PDB file of C-alpha atoms in Angstrom:
ATOM      1  CA  MET A  29      13.910   1.274  26.656  1.00  0.00           C
ATOM      2  CA  SER A  30      15.154  -1.763  25.293  1.00  0.00           C
ATOM      3  CA  PRO A  31      15.010  -2.217  21.234  1.00  0.00           C
ATOM      4  CA  ARG A  32      12.165  -3.991  19.333  1.00  0.00           C
ATOM      5  CA  LYS A  33      13.676  -7.749  18.535  1.00  0.00           C
ATOM      6  CA  THR A  34      12.083  -8.720  15.441  1.00  0.00           C
ATOM      7  CA  ASN A  35      11.569 -12.223  13.530  1.00  0.00           C
ATOM      8  CA  SER A  36      12.312 -13.344  10.020  1.00  0.00           C
ATOM      9  CA  ASN A  37      10.331 -16.088  10.606  1.00  0.00           C
ATOM     10  CA  ASN A  38       7.635 -14.326  12.202  1.00  0.00           C
ATOM     11  CA  PRO A  39       4.528 -12.582  10.379  1.00  0.00           C
ATOM     12  CA  ALA A  40       4.102 -10.779  13.558  1.00  0.00           C
ATOM     13  CA  ASP A  41       8.044  -8.934  12.877  1.00  0.00           C
ATOM     14  CA  TRP A  42       6.923  -8.917   8.482  1.00  0.00           C
ATOM     15  CA  LEU A  43       3.046  -7.534   9.917  1.00  0.00           C
ATOM     16  CA  PHE A  44       4.552  -4.158  11.793  1.00  0.00           C
ATOM     17  CA  PHE A  45       6.655  -3.017   8.593  1.00  0.00           C
ATOM     18  CA  ALA A  46       4.184  -3.236   6.567  1.00  0.00           C
ATOM     19  CA  GLU A  47       1.550  -1.482   8.512  1.00  0.00           C
ATOM     20  CA  GLY A  48       4.687   1.715   8.770  1.00  0.00           C
ATOM     21  CA  GLU A  49       5.244   1.728   5.244  1.00  0.00           C
ATOM     22  CA  LEU A  50       1.291   1.633   4.638  1.00  0.00           C
ATOM     23  CA  ALA A  51       0.946   5.034   7.034  1.00  0.00           C
ATOM     24  CA  ALA A  52       3.479   6.354   5.042  1.00  0.00           C
ATOM     25  CA  LEU A  53       1.837   5.292   1.432  1.00  0.00           C
ATOM     26  CA  ARG A  54      -1.293   6.506   2.153  1.00  0.00           C
ATOM     27  CA  SER A  55       0.287  10.544   2.595  1.00  0.00           C
ATOM     28  CA  LEU A  56       2.330  10.106  -0.516  1.00  0.00           C
ATOM     29  CA  VAL A  57      -0.576   9.024  -2.241  1.00  0.00           C
ATOM     30  CA  GLY A  58      -3.138  10.934  -0.469  1.00  0.00           C
ATOM     31  CA  ASN A  59      -0.763  14.104  -1.045  1.00  0.00           C
ATOM     32  CA  ARG A  60       0.674  12.314  -4.808  1.00  0.00           C
ATOM     33  CA  ILE A  61       3.755  12.351  -3.893  1.00  0.00           C
ATOM     34  CA  ALA A  62       6.183  11.406  -6.246  1.00  0.00           C
ATOM     35  CA  PHE A  63       4.264   8.507  -8.129  1.00  0.00           C
ATOM     36  CA  PHE A  64       6.966   6.108  -9.105  1.00  0.00           C
ATOM     37  CA  VAL A  65       8.073   5.177  -5.286  1.00  0.00           C
ATOM     38  CA  CYS A  66       4.624   5.152  -4.722  1.00  0.00           C
ATOM     39  CA  GLN A  67       3.570   2.061  -6.788  1.00  0.00           C
ATOM     40  CA  SER A  68       7.242   0.661  -5.553  1.00  0.00           C
ATOM     41  CA  LYS A  69       6.709   0.905  -2.603  1.00  0.00           C
ATOM     42  CA  CYS A  70       3.369  -0.481  -3.433  1.00  0.00           C
ATOM     43  CA  ALA A  71       4.845  -4.008  -4.294  1.00  0.00           C
ATOM     44  CA  GLU A  72       7.114  -4.294  -2.048  1.00  0.00           C
ATOM     45  CA  VAL A  73       4.303  -4.047   0.818  1.00  0.00           C
ATOM     46  CA  LEU A  74       1.994  -6.743  -0.950  1.00  0.00           C
ATOM     47  CA  GLU A  75       5.992  -8.449  -0.852  1.00  0.00           C
ATOM     48  CA  LYS A  76       5.797  -8.342   2.912  1.00  0.00           C
ATOM     49  CA  LEU A  77       2.623  -9.249   3.162  1.00  0.00           C
ATOM     50  CA  ILE A  78       2.487 -12.467   1.134  1.00  0.00           C
ATOM     51  CA  LYS A  79       4.713 -13.196   3.349  1.00  0.00           C
ATOM     52  CA  ALA A  80       3.291 -13.216   6.460  1.00  0.00           C
ATOM     53  CA  GLU A  81       1.031 -15.151   5.088  1.00  0.00           C
ATOM     54  CA  LEU A  82       3.083 -17.008   3.971  1.00  0.00           C
ATOM     55  CA  ILE A  83       4.552 -17.816   6.794  1.00  0.00           C
ATOM     56  CA  LEU A  84       1.921 -18.311   8.330  1.00  0.00           C
ATOM     57  CA  LEU A  85       0.727 -21.057   6.224  1.00  0.00           C
ATOM     58  CA  GLY A  86       4.620 -22.588   7.402  1.00  0.00           C
ATOM     59  CA  TRP A  87       6.187 -21.633   4.738  1.00  0.00           C
ATOM     60  CA  PRO A  88      10.074 -21.832   5.300  1.00  0.00           C
ATOM     61  CA  LEU A  89      11.315 -18.617   4.079  1.00  0.00           C
ATOM     62  CA  VAL A  90      13.215 -17.886   0.919  1.00  0.00           C
ATOM     63  CA  LYS A  91      14.865 -14.267  -0.026  1.00  0.00           C
ATOM     64  CA  THR A  92      12.908 -12.846  -2.929  1.00  0.00           C
ATOM     65  CA  HIS A  93      11.333  -9.470  -4.174  1.00  0.00           C
ATOM     66  CA  ASP A  94       9.290 -12.162  -7.271  1.00  0.00           C
ATOM     67  CA  ILE A  95       5.737 -11.184  -5.594  1.00  0.00           C
ATOM     68  CA  GLN A  96       5.083 -12.968  -8.987  1.00  0.00           C
ATOM     69  CA  GLN A  97       6.164 -16.153  -7.077  1.00  0.00           C
ATOM     70  CA  LEU A  98       5.178 -15.670  -3.931  1.00  0.00           C
ATOM     71  CA  ALA A  99       1.366 -15.183  -4.717  1.00  0.00           C
ATOM     72  CA  ASP A 100       2.141 -18.636  -6.903  1.00  0.00           C
ATOM     73  CA  GLU A 101       3.173 -19.593  -3.388  1.00  0.00           C
ATOM     74  CA  LEU A 102       0.026 -18.935  -1.725  1.00  0.00           C
ATOM     75  CA  LYS A 103      -1.805 -20.976  -4.621  1.00  0.00           C
ATOM     76  CA  ALA A 104       0.252 -23.992  -4.418  1.00  0.00           C
ATOM     77  CA  ARG A 105      -0.700 -23.786   0.191  1.00  0.00           C
ATOM     78  CA  ALA A 106      -4.464 -22.957  -1.244  1.00  0.00           C
ATOM     79  CA  SER A 107      -5.066 -19.811   0.294  1.00  0.00           C
ATOM     80  CA  ALA A 108      -8.253 -17.455   0.835  1.00  0.00           C
ATOM     81  CA  ASN A 109      -5.880 -14.840  -1.409  1.00  0.00           C
ATOM     82  CA  VAL A 110      -5.097 -15.871  -3.834  1.00  0.00           C
ATOM     83  CA  GLU A 111      -7.795 -14.403  -6.874  1.00  0.00           C
ATOM     84  CA  ARG A 112      -7.661 -11.565  -4.254  1.00  0.00           C
ATOM     85  CA  LEU A 113      -4.304 -10.850  -5.371  1.00  0.00           C
ATOM     86  CA  GLN A 114      -3.585 -11.498  -8.434  1.00  0.00           C
ATOM     87  CA  PRO A 115      -4.867  -8.338 -10.055  1.00  0.00           C
ATOM     88  CA  LEU A 116      -2.294  -6.520  -7.751  1.00  0.00           C
ATOM     89  CA  VAL A 117       0.627  -8.575  -8.788  1.00  0.00           C
ATOM     90  CA  GLU A 118       0.003  -8.654 -12.691  1.00  0.00           C
ATOM     91  CA  ASN A 119      -0.169  -5.018 -12.070  1.00  0.00           C
ATOM     92  CA  LEU A 120       2.382  -4.118  -9.956  1.00  0.00           C
ATOM     93  CA  ALA A 121       5.241  -7.015 -10.456  1.00  0.00           C
ATOM     94  CA  ASP A 122       7.950  -4.761 -12.071  1.00  0.00           C
ATOM     95  CA  ALA A 123       6.882  -1.400  -9.885  1.00  0.00           C
ATOM     96  CA  TYR A 124       9.462  -2.774  -7.295  1.00  0.00           C
ATOM     97  CA  PHE A 125      12.347  -2.127  -9.137  1.00  0.00           C
ATOM     98  CA  VAL A 126      11.031   0.071 -12.026  1.00  0.00           C
ATOM     99  CA  GLY A 127      10.407   3.035  -9.544  1.00  0.00           C
ATOM    100  CA  ARG A 128      13.805   2.190  -8.084  1.00  0.00           C
ATOM    101  CA  TYR A 129      16.193   1.645 -10.626  1.00  0.00           C
ATOM    102  CA  PRO A 130      17.447   3.327 -13.924  1.00  0.00           C
ATOM    103  CA  GLY A 131      16.829   0.834 -16.561  1.00  0.00           C
ATOM    104  CA  PHE A 132      13.403   0.373 -16.959  1.00  0.00           C
ATOM    105  CA  ASP A 133      10.823   1.720 -19.350  1.00  0.00           C
ATOM    106  CA  LEU A 134       8.044   4.049 -17.430  1.00  0.00           C
ATOM    107  CA  ASP A 135       5.102   4.601 -18.069  1.00  0.00           C
ATOM    108  CA  GLU A 136       4.833   8.430 -18.740  1.00  0.00           C
ATOM    109  CA  ASN A 137       0.469   8.083 -17.578  1.00  0.00           C
ATOM    110  CA  GLU A 138       1.034   8.335 -13.597  1.00  0.00           C
ATOM    111  CA  ASP A 139      -3.092   7.398 -13.133  1.00  0.00           C
ATOM    112  CA  TRP A 140      -2.834   8.505  -9.105  1.00  0.00           C
ATOM    113  CA  ALA A 141      -6.414   7.414  -9.537  1.00  0.00           C
ATOM    114  CA  ALA A 142      -5.653   3.692 -10.299  1.00  0.00           C
ATOM    115  CA  LEU A 143      -2.554   3.945  -7.616  1.00  0.00           C
ATOM    116  CA  ALA A 144      -5.166   4.617  -4.672  1.00  0.00           C
ATOM    117  CA  ASP A 145      -6.936   1.949  -5.547  1.00  0.00           C
ATOM    118  CA  GLN A 146      -3.889  -0.835  -5.658  1.00  0.00           C
ATOM    119  CA  LEU A 147      -3.381   1.192  -2.103  1.00  0.00           C
ATOM    120  CA  ARG A 148      -6.714   0.368  -0.673  1.00  0.00           C
ATOM    121  CA  GLN A 149      -6.422  -3.583  -1.661  1.00  0.00           C
ATOM    122  CA  ILE A 150      -3.641  -3.898  -0.106  1.00  0.00           C
ATOM    123  CA  GLU A 151      -4.512  -2.722   3.034  1.00  0.00           C
ATOM    124  CA  GLU A 152      -8.006  -4.757   2.812  1.00  0.00           C
ATOM    125  CA  TYR A 153      -5.769  -7.310   2.386  1.00  0.00           C
ATOM    126  CA  GLY A 154      -3.496  -6.396   5.575  1.00  0.00           C
ATOM    127  CA  ARG A 155      -6.457  -6.179   7.509  1.00  0.00           C
ATOM    128  CA  ALA A 156      -7.189  -9.734   6.174  1.00  0.00           C
ATOM    129  CA  VAL A 157      -3.352 -10.951   7.885  1.00  0.00           C
ATOM    130  CA  ARG A 158      -3.318  -9.190  10.567  1.00  0.00           C
ATOM    131  CA  ALA A 159      -7.127 -10.853  11.123  1.00  0.00           C
ATOM    132  CA  GLU A 160      -5.045 -14.116  10.444  1.00  0.00           C
ATOM    133  CA  ILE A 161      -2.331 -13.856  12.439  1.00  0.00           C
ATOM    134  CA  GLU A 162      -4.054 -12.200  15.724  1.00  0.00           C
ATOM    135  CA  ASN A 163      -6.863 -15.999  15.191  1.00  0.00           C
ATOM    136  CA  ARG A 164      -3.715 -17.897  15.588  1.00  0.00           C
ATOM    137  CA  GLY A 165      -2.892 -16.018  18.129  1.00  0.00           C
ATOM    138  CA  THR A 166       1.111 -14.878  16.574  1.00  0.00           C
ATOM    139  CA  LYS A 167       2.968 -11.888  18.264  1.00  0.00           C
TER     140      LYS A 167
END
């Protein structure tokens, strides 16, 4: 079997990686394992999904982990998903770094219910991005 060749300008490839990470997150969050890892990974998956949608909208890929900046790009392109994403972006904007590196203040309150809800919202957004990719025939 030959290796799968991925392309950072292909929204379907961003979705492919995001969906694998979502499967892992479902298990981790469901079993309440590694809260800060899960929170950080939720931000990372959201980043990948936003990039997939942005590329579909003609955005030239920019290497950034700033999900607020990416959400602003969606807004500039009149994405129908901006309103649904803004609360997630606000809640997860700092999580990407806080849960990965020392030097930040960690909130001792591990709100698993809120995290599970954020994961559910990210999964819903992922389904919307998948539908758009399939509608446009992007593979």
